[in-house]
């Protein structure tokens, strides 16, 4: 089945900013689509998102150049190729682009095409996307990491820590994990409204708070868990995304909400005290992507007690992940398709992570679309964890709901090990 045409057009993401949808057409008439997400707290080592930069239109955010690149250069280079040669197709686009970070054609142009090719291939084989991506070996339903409270760049810096997420570690089934989170999410909303702390929902659907200190959200989280009838640390644990690169300037970590700045040593001590005081099971980007000393030290001290995830540190880049593995910088990797820009490289990053005995966490971006590709990626690769923001807004819910659909499609063949996934990295 050969590619005959590739088209692209501008759509809008969950923040109402332009992004693109790519449509691949095959000689059998089958079409596949891919929609490209977009981050706000992006890492400096990410592949390049090409935007037009014309301030008179869409505040510079339109993606006309990326769309043109799909329709002309990319379409021309891929016409006639077999849709099943995903690796060759992705390599062709990487070579055609010719830069280190996909800045010429745009990682958004390349990723949209790469996703659309995979979707068209699955459609041609008449199998679900998870089955195609995992060559039929994927059946593990993920443990969800779900944001309860938003912050940082996703909530107007109302609170310095980007994400307070819940992981239903006591859940025995995928459905139960959603029920637990449902109850906690809504309890947290009630509590925040009662205390006059709720502004609305943040970019990823978690409650947008109005706090006076960075420890306040911990208390809200614990109160919400208890109000919903669960035991913190037994049924549900806290997961934090510190997004620390955003807090780090001139050799210091800054927490404006607390009117404090910290040297790297002092920030280490602060995070250590939080990890000892609260039922935290997972922590993402605890330090800036340049503060390698602290990553290493933290992993040496907490690497068998906590999941330590590199997001901005690794940017789904296998060379960076390999350095992390060699130097013991973390024990888990956040996986975002658009950080690297092709399906093939994303799958390689997942495999490298798994082969090292680390855990991949498949993740959405803060700017999302109605595309549920990542739900299929999570099951197809048996990644075991999925992070999609919160428990509201359809661009988030579509991903959680898609796992329910996949479970039905897998019939009795799906598995759920829940927090058992952590047995691979933690001593508990
Ligand atoms: P982003 O945030 O998509 O804005 O980068 C998500 C994250 O930091 O995990
Ligand atoms: Zn992150």
Coordinates of N, CA and C in Angstrom, one line a residue, residues 119-250:
X119 N -1.3 5.8 11.5 CA -2.7 5.6 11.5 C -3.3 5.0 10.2
X120 N -2.7 5.4 9.1 CA -3.2 4.9 7.8 C -2.7 3.4 7.7
X121 N -1.6 3.1 8.2 CA -1.1 1.7 8.1 C -1.9 0.8 9.0
X122 N -2.3 1.2 10.2 CA -3.2 0.4 11.0 C -4.5 0.2 10.4
X123 N -5.0 1.3 9.8 CA -6.3 1.2 9.1 C -6.3 0.2 7.9
X124 N -5.2 0.3 7.2 CA -5.0 -0.6 6.0 C -5.0 -2.1 6.5
X125 N -4.3 -2.3 7.6 CA -4.3 -3.7 8.2 C -5.6 -4.1 8.9
X126 N -6.5 -3.1 9.0 CA -7.7 -3.3 9.7 C -7.5 -3.7 11.1
X127 N -6.5 -3.1 11.8 CA -6.3 -3.4 13.2 C -6.3 -2.1 14.0
X128 N -6.6 -2.1 15.3 CA -6.5 -0.9 16.1 C -5.1 -0.4 16.1
X129 N -4.9 0.9 16.3 CA -3.6 1.5 16.3 C -2.6 0.9 17.4
X130 N -3.1 0.6 18.6 CA -2.3 0.0 19.6 C -1.7 -1.4 19.1
X131 N -2.5 -2.1 18.4 CA -2.1 -3.4 17.9 C -1.0 -3.3 16.9
X132 N -1.2 -2.3 16.0 CA -0.2 -2.0 14.9 C 1.1 -1.6 15.5
X133 N 1.0 -0.6 16.4 CA 2.3 0.0 17.0 C 3.1 -1.0 17.7
X134 N 2.4 -1.9 18.5 CA 3.1 -2.9 19.3 C 3.2 -4.3 18.6
X135 N 3.0 -4.3 17.3 CA 3.0 -5.6 16.6 C 2.3 -6.7 17.3
X136 N 1.2 -6.3 17.9 CA 0.3 -7.3 18.6 C 0.7 -7.7 20.0
X137 N 1.8 -7.1 20.5 CA 2.3 -7.5 21.8 C 1.8 -6.7 23.0
X138 N 1.1 -5.6 22.7 CA 0.7 -4.7 23.7 C -0.7 -5.0 24.3
X139 N -0.7 -5.2 25.7 CA -2.0 -5.5 26.3 C -2.1 -4.9 27.7
X140 N -1.1 -4.1 28.1 CA -1.0 -3.6 29.5 C -1.7 -2.3 29.6
X141 N -2.8 -2.2 30.4 CA -3.5 -0.9 30.5 C -2.7 -0.1 31.5
X142 N -2.5 1.2 31.2 CA -1.6 2.0 32.1 C -2.2 2.4 33.4
X143 N -1.3 2.7 34.3 CA -1.7 3.4 35.6 C -1.6 4.8 35.2
X144 N -2.7 5.5 35.6 CA -2.8 7.0 35.2 C -2.2 7.9 36.2
X145 N -1.6 8.9 35.7 CA -1.1 10.0 36.6 C -1.9 11.2 36.2
X146 N -2.8 11.6 37.1 CA -3.8 12.6 36.8 C -3.7 13.9 37.6
X147 N -3.6 15.0 37.0 CA -3.4 16.3 37.6 C -4.7 16.7 38.4
X148 N -4.5 17.0 39.7 CA -5.6 17.5 40.5 C -5.5 19.1 40.5
X149 N -4.3 19.6 40.8 CA -4.1 21.0 40.8 C -3.1 21.5 39.8
X150 N -3.4 22.5 39.1 CA -2.5 23.0 38.1 C -1.6 24.2 38.7
X151 N -0.6 24.5 38.0 CA 0.3 25.6 38.5 C 1.3 26.0 37.4
X152 N 2.3 26.8 37.8 CA 3.4 27.1 37.0 C 2.9 27.8 35.7
X153 N 3.5 27.5 34.6 CA 3.2 28.1 33.3 C 1.8 27.7 32.8
X154 N 1.2 26.7 33.4 CA -0.2 26.3 33.0 C -1.3 27.0 33.8
X155 N -0.9 27.8 34.8 CA -2.0 28.5 35.6 C -1.5 29.9 36.0
X156 N -0.9 30.6 35.0 CA -0.5 32.0 35.3 C 0.4 32.2 36.5
X157 N 1.2 31.1 36.8 CA 2.1 31.2 38.0 C 1.4 31.5 39.3
X158 N 0.2 31.0 39.4 CA -0.6 31.1 40.6 C 0.1 30.3 41.8
X159 N 1.0 29.5 41.4 CA 1.6 28.5 42.3 C 2.8 28.0 41.6
X160 N 3.9 27.9 42.3 CA 5.2 27.7 41.5 C 5.4 26.3 41.0
X161 N 4.8 25.3 41.7 CA 5.0 23.9 41.3 C 4.0 23.7 40.2
X162 N 4.4 23.1 39.1 CA 3.5 23.0 37.9 C 2.3 22.0 38.1
X163 N 2.6 20.8 38.6 CA 1.6 19.8 38.7 C 1.5 19.1 40.0
X164 N 0.3 19.1 40.6 CA 0.0 18.2 41.7 C -0.9 17.1 41.1
X165 N -0.3 15.9 41.0 CA -1.0 14.8 40.4 C -1.3 13.7 41.4
X166 N -2.4 12.9 41.0 CA -2.7 11.8 41.9 C -2.4 10.5 41.1
X167 N -1.9 9.5 41.8 CA -1.8 8.2 41.3 C -2.5 7.2 42.2
X168 N -3.5 6.5 41.6 CA -4.3 5.6 42.4 C -3.6 4.3 42.6
X169 N -2.6 4.3 43.6 CA -1.8 3.1 43.7 C -2.5 1.9 44.2
X170 N -3.7 2.1 44.8 CA -4.4 1.0 45.4 C -5.4 0.4 44.4
X171 N -5.5 1.0 43.2 CA -6.5 0.5 42.2 C -6.2 -0.9 41.7
X172 N -7.3 -1.7 41.7 CA -7.1 -3.1 41.2 C -7.5 -3.2 39.7
X173 N -8.2 -2.2 39.2 CA -8.5 -2.2 37.7 C -8.4 -0.8 37.2
X174 N -8.4 -0.7 35.9 CA -8.3 0.6 35.2 C -9.5 1.4 35.6
X175 N -10.7 0.8 35.6 CA -11.9 1.5 35.9 C -11.9 2.0 37.3
X176 N -11.3 1.2 38.2 CA -11.3 1.7 39.6 C -10.3 2.9 39.8
X177 N -9.3 2.8 39.0 CA -8.3 4.0 39.1 C -9.0 5.3 38.7
X178 N -9.9 5.2 37.7 CA -10.6 6.4 37.2 C -11.7 6.8 38.3
X179 N -12.3 5.8 38.9 CA -13.3 6.2 39.9 C -12.6 6.9 41.1
X180 N -11.5 6.4 41.5 CA -10.8 7.0 42.7 C -10.4 8.4 42.3
X181 N -9.9 8.6 41.1 CA -9.4 10.0 40.7 C -10.7 10.9 40.6
X182 N -11.7 10.4 40.0 CA -13.0 11.1 39.9 C -13.4 11.7 41.2
X183 N -13.3 10.8 42.2 CA -13.8 11.3 43.6 C -12.9 12.3 44.2
X184 N -11.6 12.1 44.0 CA -10.6 13.0 44.6 C -10.6 14.4 43.8
X185 N -10.7 14.3 42.5 CA -10.7 15.5 41.7 C -11.9 16.4 42.1
X186 N -13.1 15.8 42.3 CA -14.3 16.6 42.6 C -14.2 17.0 44.1
X187 N -13.7 16.2 45.0 CA -13.5 16.6 46.4 C -12.6 17.8 46.5
X188 N -11.5 17.8 45.7 CA -10.5 18.9 45.7 C -11.2 20.2 45.2
X189 N -12.1 20.1 44.2 CA -12.8 21.2 43.7 C -13.7 21.8 44.7
X190 N -14.4 20.9 45.5 CA -15.3 21.4 46.5 C -14.6 22.1 47.6
X191 N -13.5 21.5 48.0 CA -12.7 22.1 49.1 C -12.1 23.5 48.7
X192 N -11.6 23.6 47.5 CA -11.1 24.8 47.0 C -12.1 25.9 46.9
X193 N -13.3 25.5 46.5 CA -14.4 26.5 46.4 C -14.8 27.0 47.8
X194 N -14.9 26.0 48.7 CA -15.3 26.3 50.1 C -14.3 27.3 50.7
X195 N -13.0 27.1 50.4 CA -12.0 28.0 51.0 C -11.7 29.2 50.2
X196 N -12.5 29.4 49.1 CA -12.3 30.6 48.3 C -10.9 30.6 47.5
X197 N -10.5 29.4 47.2 CA -9.1 29.3 46.6 C -9.2 28.9 45.1
X198 N -10.4 28.7 44.6 CA -10.5 28.2 43.2 C -10.8 29.3 42.2
X199 N -9.9 29.4 41.2 CA -10.1 30.4 40.2 C -10.8 29.8 38.9
X200 N -10.6 28.5 38.7 CA -11.2 27.9 37.5 C -10.4 26.6 37.3
X201 N -10.3 26.2 36.0 CA -9.4 25.1 35.7 C -8.2 25.7 34.8
X202 N -7.1 25.1 35.1 CA -5.8 25.4 34.4 C -5.8 24.8 33.0
X203 N -4.6 25.0 32.3 CA -4.5 24.5 30.9 C -4.7 23.0 30.8
X204 N -4.4 22.2 31.8 CA -4.5 20.8 31.6 C -5.8 20.3 32.4
X205 N -6.6 21.2 32.8 CA -7.9 20.8 33.4 C -7.9 20.7 34.9
X206 N -6.7 20.7 35.6 CA -6.6 20.7 37.0 C -7.1 22.0 37.6
X207 N -7.5 22.1 38.9 CA -8.0 23.3 39.5 C -6.9 24.4 39.4
X208 N -7.3 25.6 39.0 CA -6.4 26.7 39.0 C -6.6 27.4 40.3
X209 N -5.5 27.4 41.1 CA -5.7 27.8 42.5 C -5.3 29.3 42.7
X210 N -5.6 29.7 43.9 CA -5.2 31.0 44.4 C -4.6 30.8 45.8
X211 N -3.3 30.4 45.8 CA -2.7 30.1 47.0 C -1.7 31.1 47.5
X212 N -1.4 31.0 48.8 CA -0.4 32.0 49.4 C 0.9 31.3 49.7
X213 N 1.0 30.0 49.6 CA 2.3 29.3 49.8 C 2.3 28.0 49.0
X214 N 3.5 27.6 48.7 CA 3.7 26.3 47.9 C 3.4 25.1 48.7
X215 N 3.2 25.2 50.0 CA 2.8 24.0 50.8 C 1.3 23.8 50.9
X216 N 0.5 24.9 50.6 CA -0.9 24.8 50.7 C -1.5 23.7 49.8
X217 N -1.1 23.6 48.6 CA -1.7 22.5 47.7 C -1.5 21.1 48.3
X218 N -0.4 20.9 49.0 CA -0.2 19.6 49.6 C -1.4 19.3 50.6
X219 N -1.8 20.3 51.4 CA -2.8 20.1 52.4 C -4.2 19.9 51.7
X220 N -4.4 20.7 50.6 CA -5.7 20.5 49.9 C -5.7 19.1 49.3
X221 N -4.6 18.6 48.8 CA -4.6 17.3 48.2 C -4.9 16.2 49.3
X222 N -4.3 16.4 50.4 CA -4.5 15.4 51.5 C -6.0 15.5 52.0
X223 N -6.5 16.7 52.1 CA -7.9 16.8 52.6 C -8.8 16.2 51.6
X224 N -8.6 16.5 50.3 CA -9.5 16.0 49.2 C -9.4 14.4 49.2
X225 N -8.3 13.9 49.4 CA -8.2 12.4 49.4 C -9.0 11.8 50.6
X226 N -8.9 12.5 51.8 CA -9.6 12.0 52.9 C -11.1 12.2 52.8
X227 N -11.5 13.4 52.3 CA -12.9 13.6 52.1 C -13.5 12.6 51.1
X228 N -12.7 12.2 50.1 CA -13.3 11.2 49.2 C -13.2 9.8 49.7
X229 N -12.7 9.6 51.0 CA -12.8 8.3 51.6 C -11.6 7.4 51.4
X230 N -10.4 8.0 51.0 CA -9.2 7.2 50.7 C -8.1 7.6 51.7
X231 N -7.2 6.6 51.8 CA -6.0 6.8 52.6 C -4.8 7.2 51.8
X232 N -4.3 8.4 52.1 CA -3.1 8.9 51.4 C -1.9 7.9 51.6
X233 N -1.2 7.6 50.5 CA -0.1 6.7 50.6 C -0.5 5.2 50.6
X234 N -1.8 4.9 50.7 CA -2.2 3.5 50.6 C -3.1 3.4 49.3
X235 N -4.1 4.2 49.2 CA -5.0 4.1 48.1 C -4.5 5.1 47.0
X236 N -3.9 6.2 47.4 CA -3.5 7.2 46.4 C -2.3 7.9 46.9
X237 N -1.4 8.1 45.9 CA -0.1 8.9 46.3 C 0.0 10.1 45.5
X238 N 0.9 11.0 45.9 CA 1.1 12.2 45.2 C 2.2 12.1 44.2
X239 N 2.0 12.7 43.0 CA 3.0 12.8 42.0 C 3.2 14.3 41.7
X240 N 4.5 14.7 41.7 CA 4.7 16.1 41.5 C 5.5 16.3 40.1
X241 N 5.1 17.3 39.4 CA 6.0 17.8 38.3 C 6.4 19.2 38.7
X242 N 7.7 19.2 39.1 CA 8.2 20.5 39.6 C 8.5 21.4 38.4
X243 N 8.8 20.8 37.2 CA 9.2 21.6 36.0 C 10.3 22.6 36.4
X244 N 11.3 22.1 37.1 CA 12.3 23.0 37.8 C 13.1 23.9 36.8
X245 N 13.2 23.5 35.6 CA 14.0 24.3 34.6 C 13.3 25.7 34.6
X246 N 12.0 25.8 34.7 CA 11.3 27.0 34.7 C 11.5 27.9 35.9
X247 N 12.0 27.3 37.0 CA 12.2 28.0 38.3 C 13.7 28.4 38.4
X248 N 14.5 28.0 37.5 CA 16.0 28.1 37.7 C 16.5 29.3 36.9
X249 N 17.1 30.3 37.5 CA 17.8 31.4 36.8 C 18.9 31.8 37.7
X250 N 20.0 32.1 37.0 CA 21.3 32.6 37.6 C 21.7 31.8 38.8

